């Protein structure tokens, strides 16, 4: 997904939901989400993070990603 968006091949939708349940978040993954958000925003799109639970949600909360992304 990220590589397609980076090449400006964004799907014809208003936004995208990224399911983040059950994954770990090294610091580069947070950076990739920020890059995805910036590219989406420049294309008039939005990115939503879904299913963030447990330690994944804690990392997103500590990083204040709730101010940058809708988290559902």
PDB file of N, CA and C in Angstrom:
ATOM      1  N   UNK A   1       0.834  -1.191   0.000  1.00  0.00           N
ATOM      2  CA  UNK A   1       0.000   0.000   0.000  1.00  0.00           C
ATOM      3  C   UNK A   1       0.872   1.245   0.000  1.00  0.00           C
ATOM      4  N   UNK A   2       1.846   1.273   0.917  1.00  0.00           N
ATOM      5  CA  UNK A   2       2.672   2.471   1.035  1.00  0.00           C
ATOM      6  C   UNK A   2       3.424   2.751  -0.255  1.00  0.00           C
ATOM      7  N   UNK A   3       3.977   1.721  -0.897  1.00  0.00           N
ATOM      8  CA  UNK A   3       4.721   1.955  -2.133  1.00  0.00           C
ATOM      9  C   UNK A   3       3.807   2.459  -3.247  1.00  0.00           C
ATOM     10  N   UNK A   4       2.586   1.956  -3.315  1.00  0.00           N
ATOM     11  CA  UNK A   4       1.643   2.432  -4.330  1.00  0.00           C
ATOM     12  C   UNK A   4       1.288   3.892  -4.097  1.00  0.00           C
ATOM     13  N   UNK A   5       1.059   4.256  -2.866  1.00  0.00           N
ATOM     14  CA  UNK A   5       0.734   5.649  -2.545  1.00  0.00           C
ATOM     15  C   UNK A   5       1.936   6.539  -2.830  1.00  0.00           C
ATOM     16  N   UNK A   6       3.128   6.059  -2.479  1.00  0.00           N
ATOM     17  CA  UNK A   6       4.337   6.850  -2.720  1.00  0.00           C
ATOM     18  C   UNK A   6       4.523   7.130  -4.205  1.00  0.00           C
ATOM     19  N   UNK A   7       4.110   6.199  -5.064  1.00  0.00           N
ATOM     20  CA  UNK A   7       4.206   6.384  -6.517  1.00  0.00           C
ATOM     21  C   UNK A   7       2.994   7.144  -7.069  1.00  0.00           C
ATOM     22  N   UNK A   8       2.172   7.702  -6.169  1.00  0.00           N
ATOM     23  CA  UNK A   8       0.961   8.430  -6.544  1.00  0.00           C
ATOM     24  C   UNK A   8      -0.039   7.555  -7.268  1.00  0.00           C
ATOM     25  N   UNK A   9      -0.117   6.295  -6.884  1.00  0.00           N
ATOM     26  CA  UNK A   9      -1.101   5.371  -7.439  1.00  0.00           C
ATOM     27  C   UNK A   9      -2.148   5.063  -6.373  1.00  0.00           C
ATOM     28  N   UNK A  10      -2.665   6.095  -5.775  1.00  0.00           N
ATOM     29  CA  UNK A  10      -3.647   5.962  -4.710  1.00  0.00           C
ATOM     30  C   UNK A  10      -4.948   5.416  -5.275  1.00  0.00           C
ATOM     31  N   UNK A  11      -5.549   4.448  -4.590  1.00  0.00           N
ATOM     32  CA  UNK A  11      -6.842   3.930  -5.066  1.00  0.00           C
ATOM     33  C   UNK A  11      -7.886   5.034  -5.133  1.00  0.00           C
ATOM     34  N   UNK A  12      -8.843   4.897  -6.026  1.00  0.00           N
ATOM     35  CA  UNK A  12      -9.898   5.902  -6.185  1.00  0.00           C
ATOM     36  C   UNK A  12     -10.908   5.799  -5.054  1.00  0.00           C
ATOM     37  N   UNK A  13     -10.500   6.196  -3.888  1.00  0.00           N
ATOM     38  CA  UNK A  13     -11.367   6.232  -2.716  1.00  0.00           C
ATOM     39  C   UNK A  13     -11.076   7.518  -1.969  1.00  0.00           C
ATOM     40  N   UNK A  14     -11.968   7.870  -1.066  1.00  0.00           N
ATOM     41  CA  UNK A  14     -11.741   9.060  -0.261  1.00  0.00           C
ATOM     42  C   UNK A  14     -10.716   8.821   0.823  1.00  0.00           C
ATOM     43  N   UNK A  15     -10.527   7.566   1.211  1.00  0.00           N
ATOM     44  CA  UNK A  15      -9.588   7.283   2.282  1.00  0.00           C
ATOM     45  C   UNK A  15      -9.234   5.824   2.332  1.00  0.00           C
ATOM     46  N   UNK A  16      -8.478   5.484   3.359  1.00  0.00           N
ATOM     47  CA  UNK A  16      -8.013   4.118   3.517  1.00  0.00           C
ATOM     48  C   UNK A  16      -7.999   3.790   5.004  1.00  0.00           C
ATOM     49  N   UNK A  17      -8.370   2.570   5.330  1.00  0.00           N
ATOM     50  CA  UNK A  17      -8.286   2.089   6.694  1.00  0.00           C
ATOM     51  C   UNK A  17      -7.167   1.068   6.773  1.00  0.00           C
ATOM     52  N   UNK A  18      -6.266   1.268   7.718  1.00  0.00           N
ATOM     53  CA  UNK A  18      -5.147   0.356   7.913  1.00  0.00           C
ATOM     54  C   UNK A  18      -5.392  -0.403   9.209  1.00  0.00           C
ATOM     55  N   UNK A  19      -5.549  -1.717   9.131  1.00  0.00           N
ATOM     56  CA  UNK A  19      -5.749  -2.544  10.318  1.00  0.00           C
ATOM     57  C   UNK A  19      -4.396  -2.752  10.983  1.00  0.00           C
ATOM     58  N   UNK A  20      -4.299  -2.387  12.238  1.00  0.00           N
ATOM     59  CA  UNK A  20      -3.023  -2.456  12.941  1.00  0.00           C
ATOM     60  C   UNK A  20      -3.029  -3.461  14.082  1.00  0.00           C
ATOM     61  N   UNK A  21      -4.038  -4.320  14.129  1.00  0.00           N
ATOM     62  CA  UNK A  21      -4.109  -5.293  15.219  1.00  0.00           C
ATOM     63  C   UNK A  21      -3.064  -6.376  15.046  1.00  0.00           C
ATOM     64  N   UNK A  22      -2.488  -6.800  16.152  1.00  0.00           N
ATOM     65  CA  UNK A  22      -1.575  -7.928  16.137  1.00  0.00           C
ATOM     66  C   UNK A  22      -0.227  -7.693  15.497  1.00  0.00           C
ATOM     67  N   UNK A  23       0.162  -6.430  15.330  1.00  0.00           N
ATOM     68  CA  UNK A  23       1.483  -6.166  14.758  1.00  0.00           C
ATOM     69  C   UNK A  23       2.320  -5.404  15.771  1.00  0.00           C
ATOM     70  N   UNK A  24       3.622  -5.489  15.606  1.00  0.00           N
ATOM     71  CA  UNK A  24       4.514  -4.717  16.468  1.00  0.00           C
ATOM     72  C   UNK A  24       4.865  -3.421  15.748  1.00  0.00           C
ATOM     73  N   UNK A  25       5.266  -2.438  16.507  1.00  0.00           N
ATOM     74  CA  UNK A  25       5.549  -1.132  15.937  1.00  0.00           C
ATOM     75  C   UNK A  25       6.969  -0.674  16.234  1.00  0.00           C
ATOM     76  N   UNK A  26       7.942  -1.138  15.451  1.00  0.00           N
ATOM     77  CA  UNK A  26       9.249  -0.503  15.575  1.00  0.00           C
ATOM     78  C   UNK A  26       9.139   0.942  15.090  1.00  0.00           C
ATOM     79  N   UNK A  27      10.095   1.749  15.436  1.00  0.00           N
ATOM     80  CA  UNK A  27       9.992   3.174  15.120  1.00  0.00           C
ATOM     81  C   UNK A  27       9.842   3.435  13.626  1.00  0.00           C
ATOM     82  N   UNK A  28      10.448   2.616  12.767  1.00  0.00           N
ATOM     83  CA  UNK A  28      10.317   2.880  11.328  1.00  0.00           C
ATOM     84  C   UNK A  28       8.881   2.676  10.855  1.00  0.00           C
ATOM     85  N   UNK A  29       8.115   1.799  11.518  1.00  0.00           N
ATOM     86  CA  UNK A  29       6.723   1.589  11.122  1.00  0.00           C
ATOM     87  C   UNK A  29       5.898   2.840  11.411  1.00  0.00           C
ATOM     88  N   UNK A  30       6.186   3.506  12.517  1.00  0.00           N
ATOM     89  CA  UNK A  30       5.495   4.758  12.812  1.00  0.00           C
ATOM     90  C   UNK A  30       5.827   5.803  11.756  1.00  0.00           C
ATOM     91  N   UNK A  31       7.081   5.825  11.343  1.00  0.00           N
ATOM     92  CA  UNK A  31       7.484   6.750  10.284  1.00  0.00           C
ATOM     93  C   UNK A  31       6.789   6.458   8.972  1.00  0.00           C
ATOM     94  N   UNK A  32       6.610   5.178   8.670  1.00  0.00           N
ATOM     95  CA  UNK A  32       5.907   4.804   7.431  1.00  0.00           C
ATOM     96  C   UNK A  32       4.454   5.264   7.485  1.00  0.00           C
ATOM     97  N   UNK A  33       3.816   5.131   8.652  1.00  0.00           N
ATOM     98  CA  UNK A  33       2.445   5.613   8.779  1.00  0.00           C
ATOM     99  C   UNK A  33       2.379   7.124   8.572  1.00  0.00           C
ATOM    100  N   UNK A  34       3.365   7.843   9.084  1.00  0.00           N
ATOM    101  CA  UNK A  34       3.393   9.296   8.886  1.00  0.00           C
ATOM    102  C   UNK A  34       3.593   9.653   7.414  1.00  0.00           C
ATOM    103  N   UNK A  35       4.458   8.910   6.729  1.00  0.00           N
ATOM    104  CA  UNK A  35       4.644   9.137   5.290  1.00  0.00           C
ATOM    105  C   UNK A  35       3.355   8.848   4.533  1.00  0.00           C
ATOM    106  N   UNK A  36       2.671   7.764   4.893  1.00  0.00           N
ATOM    107  CA  UNK A  36       1.404   7.418   4.259  1.00  0.00           C
ATOM    108  C   UNK A  36       0.386   8.530   4.467  1.00  0.00           C
ATOM    109  N   UNK A  37       0.324   9.053   5.691  1.00  0.00           N
ATOM    110  CA  UNK A  37      -0.604  10.147   6.002  1.00  0.00           C
ATOM    111  C   UNK A  37      -0.296  11.387   5.163  1.00  0.00           C
ATOM    112  N   UNK A  38       0.987  11.745   5.066  1.00  0.00           N
ATOM    113  CA  UNK A  38       1.365  12.933   4.288  1.00  0.00           C
ATOM    114  C   UNK A  38       1.012  12.788   2.816  1.00  0.00           C
ATOM    115  N   UNK A  39       1.303  11.619   2.250  1.00  0.00           N
ATOM    116  CA  UNK A  39       0.969  11.381   0.843  1.00  0.00           C
ATOM    117  C   UNK A  39      -0.541  11.392   0.635  1.00  0.00           C
ATOM    118  N   UNK A  40      -1.259  10.779   1.554  1.00  0.00           N
ATOM    119  CA  UNK A  40      -2.720  10.751   1.446  1.00  0.00           C
ATOM    120  C   UNK A  40      -3.280  12.169   1.496  1.00  0.00           C
ATOM    121  N   UNK A  41      -2.783  12.929   2.451  1.00  0.00           N
ATOM    122  CA  UNK A  41      -3.277  14.305   2.617  1.00  0.00           C
ATOM    123  C   UNK A  41      -3.017  15.141   1.370  1.00  0.00           C
ATOM    124  N   UNK A  42      -1.846  14.963   0.756  1.00  0.00           N
ATOM    125  CA  UNK A  42      -1.525  15.739  -0.449  1.00  0.00           C
ATOM    126  C   UNK A  42      -2.401  15.325  -1.638  1.00  0.00           C
ATOM    127  N   UNK A  43      -3.004  14.146  -1.556  1.00  0.00           N
ATOM    128  CA  UNK A  43      -3.914  13.665  -2.603  1.00  0.00           C
ATOM    129  C   UNK A  43      -5.374  13.873  -2.227  1.00  0.00           C
ATOM    130  N   UNK A  44      -5.618  14.565  -1.114  1.00  0.00           N
ATOM    131  CA  UNK A  44      -6.986  14.812  -0.670  1.00  0.00           C
ATOM    132  C   UNK A  44      -7.655  13.586  -0.061  1.00  0.00           C
ATOM    133  N   UNK A  45      -6.849  12.646   0.421  1.00  0.00           N
ATOM    134  CA  UNK A  45      -7.370  11.408   0.999  1.00  0.00           C
ATOM    135  C   UNK A  45      -7.115  11.394   2.498  1.00  0.00           C
ATOM    136  N   UNK A  46      -7.735  10.451   3.196  1.00  0.00           N
ATOM    137  CA  UNK A  46      -7.496  10.285   4.623  1.00  0.00           C
ATOM    138  C   UNK A  46      -7.105   8.841   4.909  1.00  0.00           C
ATOM    139  N   UNK A  47      -6.399   8.648   6.000  1.00  0.00           N
ATOM    140  CA  UNK A  47      -6.011   7.324   6.457  1.00  0.00           C
ATOM    141  C   UNK A  47      -6.543   7.147   7.868  1.00  0.00           C
ATOM    142  N   UNK A  48      -7.169   6.026   8.111  1.00  0.00           N
ATOM    143  CA  UNK A  48      -7.727   5.692   9.418  1.00  0.00           C
ATOM    144  C   UNK A  48      -7.031   4.431   9.925  1.00  0.00           C
ATOM    145  N   UNK A  49      -6.709   4.395  11.206  1.00  0.00           N
ATOM    146  CA  UNK A  49      -6.104   3.210  11.812  1.00  0.00           C
ATOM    147  C   UNK A  49      -7.173   2.437  12.555  1.00  0.00           C
ATOM    148  N   UNK A  50      -7.226   1.126  12.345  1.00  0.00           N
ATOM    149  CA  UNK A  50      -8.294   0.314  12.926  1.00  0.00           C
ATOM    150  C   UNK A  50      -7.734  -0.834  13.759  1.00  0.00           C
ATOM    151  N   UNK A  51      -8.530  -1.264  14.729  1.00  0.00           N
ATOM    152  CA  UNK A  51      -8.241  -2.434  15.557  1.00  0.00           C
ATOM    153  C   UNK A  51      -6.964  -2.298  16.373  1.00  0.00           C
ATOM    154  N   UNK A  52      -6.646  -1.094  16.808  1.00  0.00           N
ATOM    155  CA  UNK A  52      -5.459  -0.891  17.651  1.00  0.00           C
ATOM    156  C   UNK A  52      -5.814  -1.256  19.080  1.00  0.00           C
ATOM    157  N   UNK A  53      -5.215  -2.332  19.576  1.00  0.00           N
ATOM    158  CA  UNK A  53      -5.489  -2.806  20.922  1.00  0.00           C
ATOM    159  C   UNK A  53      -4.184  -3.118  21.649  1.00  0.00           C
ATOM    160  N   UNK A  54      -4.262  -3.166  22.960  1.00  0.00           N
ATOM    161  CA  UNK A  54      -3.123  -3.575  23.775  1.00  0.00           C
ATOM    162  C   UNK A  54      -1.907  -2.692  23.578  1.00  0.00           C
ATOM    163  N   UNK A  55      -0.762  -3.332  23.398  1.00  0.00           N
ATOM    164  CA  UNK A  55       0.501  -2.589  23.285  1.00  0.00           C
ATOM    165  C   UNK A  55       0.550  -1.730  22.026  1.00  0.00           C
ATOM    166  N   UNK A  56      -0.127  -2.164  20.968  1.00  0.00           N
ATOM    167  CA  UNK A  56      -0.175  -1.358  19.745  1.00  0.00           C
ATOM    168  C   UNK A  56      -0.875  -0.034  20.042  1.00  0.00           C
ATOM    169  N   UNK A  57      -1.996  -0.091  20.736  1.00  0.00           N
ATOM    170  CA  UNK A  57      -2.732   1.129  21.085  1.00  0.00           C
ATOM    171  C   UNK A  57      -1.902   2.017  22.012  1.00  0.00           C
ATOM    172  N   UNK A  58      -1.177   1.397  22.941  1.00  0.00           N
ATOM    173  CA  UNK A  58      -0.328   2.165  23.851  1.00  0.00           C
ATOM    174  C   UNK A  58       0.730   2.943  23.087  1.00  0.00           C
ATOM    175  N   UNK A  59       1.371   2.296  22.129  1.00  0.00           N
ATOM    176  CA  UNK A  59       2.393   2.973  21.329  1.00  0.00           C
ATOM    177  C   UNK A  59       1.780   4.135  20.563  1.00  0.00           C
ATOM    178  N   UNK A  60       0.629   3.909  19.950  1.00  0.00           N
ATOM    179  CA  UNK A  60      -0.036   4.983  19.203  1.00  0.00           C
ATOM    180  C   UNK A  60      -0.431   6.131  20.119  1.00  0.00           C
ATOM    181  N   UNK A  61      -0.905   5.818  21.329  1.00  0.00           N
ATOM    182  CA  UNK A  61      -1.280   6.858  22.290  1.00  0.00           C
ATOM    183  C   UNK A  61      -0.067   7.651  22.761  1.00  0.00           C
ATOM    184  N   UNK A  62       1.017   6.952  23.085  1.00  0.00           N
ATOM    185  CA  UNK A  62       2.234   7.626  23.540  1.00  0.00           C
ATOM    186  C   UNK A  62       2.775   8.550  22.451  1.00  0.00           C
ATOM    187  N   UNK A  63       2.691   8.104  21.211  1.00  0.00           N
ATOM    188  CA  UNK A  63       3.172   8.903  20.076  1.00  0.00           C
ATOM    189  C   UNK A  63       2.165   9.967  19.638  1.00  0.00           C
ATOM    190  N   UNK A  64       1.032  10.067  20.335  1.00  0.00           N
ATOM    191  CA  UNK A  64      -0.032  11.045  20.007  1.00  0.00           C
ATOM    192  C   UNK A  64      -0.577  10.894  18.595  1.00  0.00           C
ATOM    193  N   UNK A  65      -0.603   9.659  18.104  1.00  0.00           N
ATOM    194  CA  UNK A  65      -1.126   9.424  16.760  1.00  0.00           C
ATOM    195  C   UNK A  65      -2.627   9.674  16.679  1.00  0.00           C
ATOM    196  N   UNK A  66      -3.318   9.676  17.797  1.00  0.00           N
ATOM    197  CA  UNK A  66      -4.743   9.987  17.794  1.00  0.00           C
ATOM    198  C   UNK A  66      -5.032  11.407  17.323  1.00  0.00           C
ATOM    199  N   UNK A  67      -4.043  12.281  17.403  1.00  0.00           N
ATOM    200  CA  UNK A  67      -4.193  13.649  16.902  1.00  0.00           C
ATOM    201  C   UNK A  67      -3.938  13.731  15.403  1.00  0.00           C
ATOM    202  N   UNK A  68      -3.298  12.690  14.861  1.00  0.00           N
ATOM    203  CA  UNK A  68      -2.929  12.695  13.444  1.00  0.00           C
ATOM    204  C   UNK A  68      -3.815  11.811  12.586  1.00  0.00           C
ATOM    205  N   UNK A  69      -4.347  10.751  13.182  1.00  0.00           N
ATOM    206  CA  UNK A  69      -5.158   9.767  12.475  1.00  0.00           C
ATOM    207  C   UNK A  69      -6.436   9.509  13.250  1.00  0.00           C
ATOM    208  N   UNK A  70      -7.564   9.267  12.561  1.00  0.00           N
ATOM    209  CA  UNK A  70      -8.709   8.701  13.268  1.00  0.00           C
ATOM    210  C   UNK A  70      -8.340   7.262  13.652  1.00  0.00           C
ATOM    211  N   UNK A  71      -8.559   6.888  14.897  1.00  0.00           N
ATOM    212  CA  UNK A  71      -8.277   5.530  15.341  1.00  0.00           C
ATOM    213  C   UNK A  71      -9.589   4.912  15.776  1.00  0.00           C
ATOM    214  N   UNK A  72      -9.998   3.862  15.070  1.00  0.00           N
ATOM    215  CA  UNK A  72     -11.280   3.207  15.367  1.00  0.00           C
ATOM    216  C   UNK A  72     -11.059   1.785  15.824  1.00  0.00           C
TER     217      UNK A  72
END
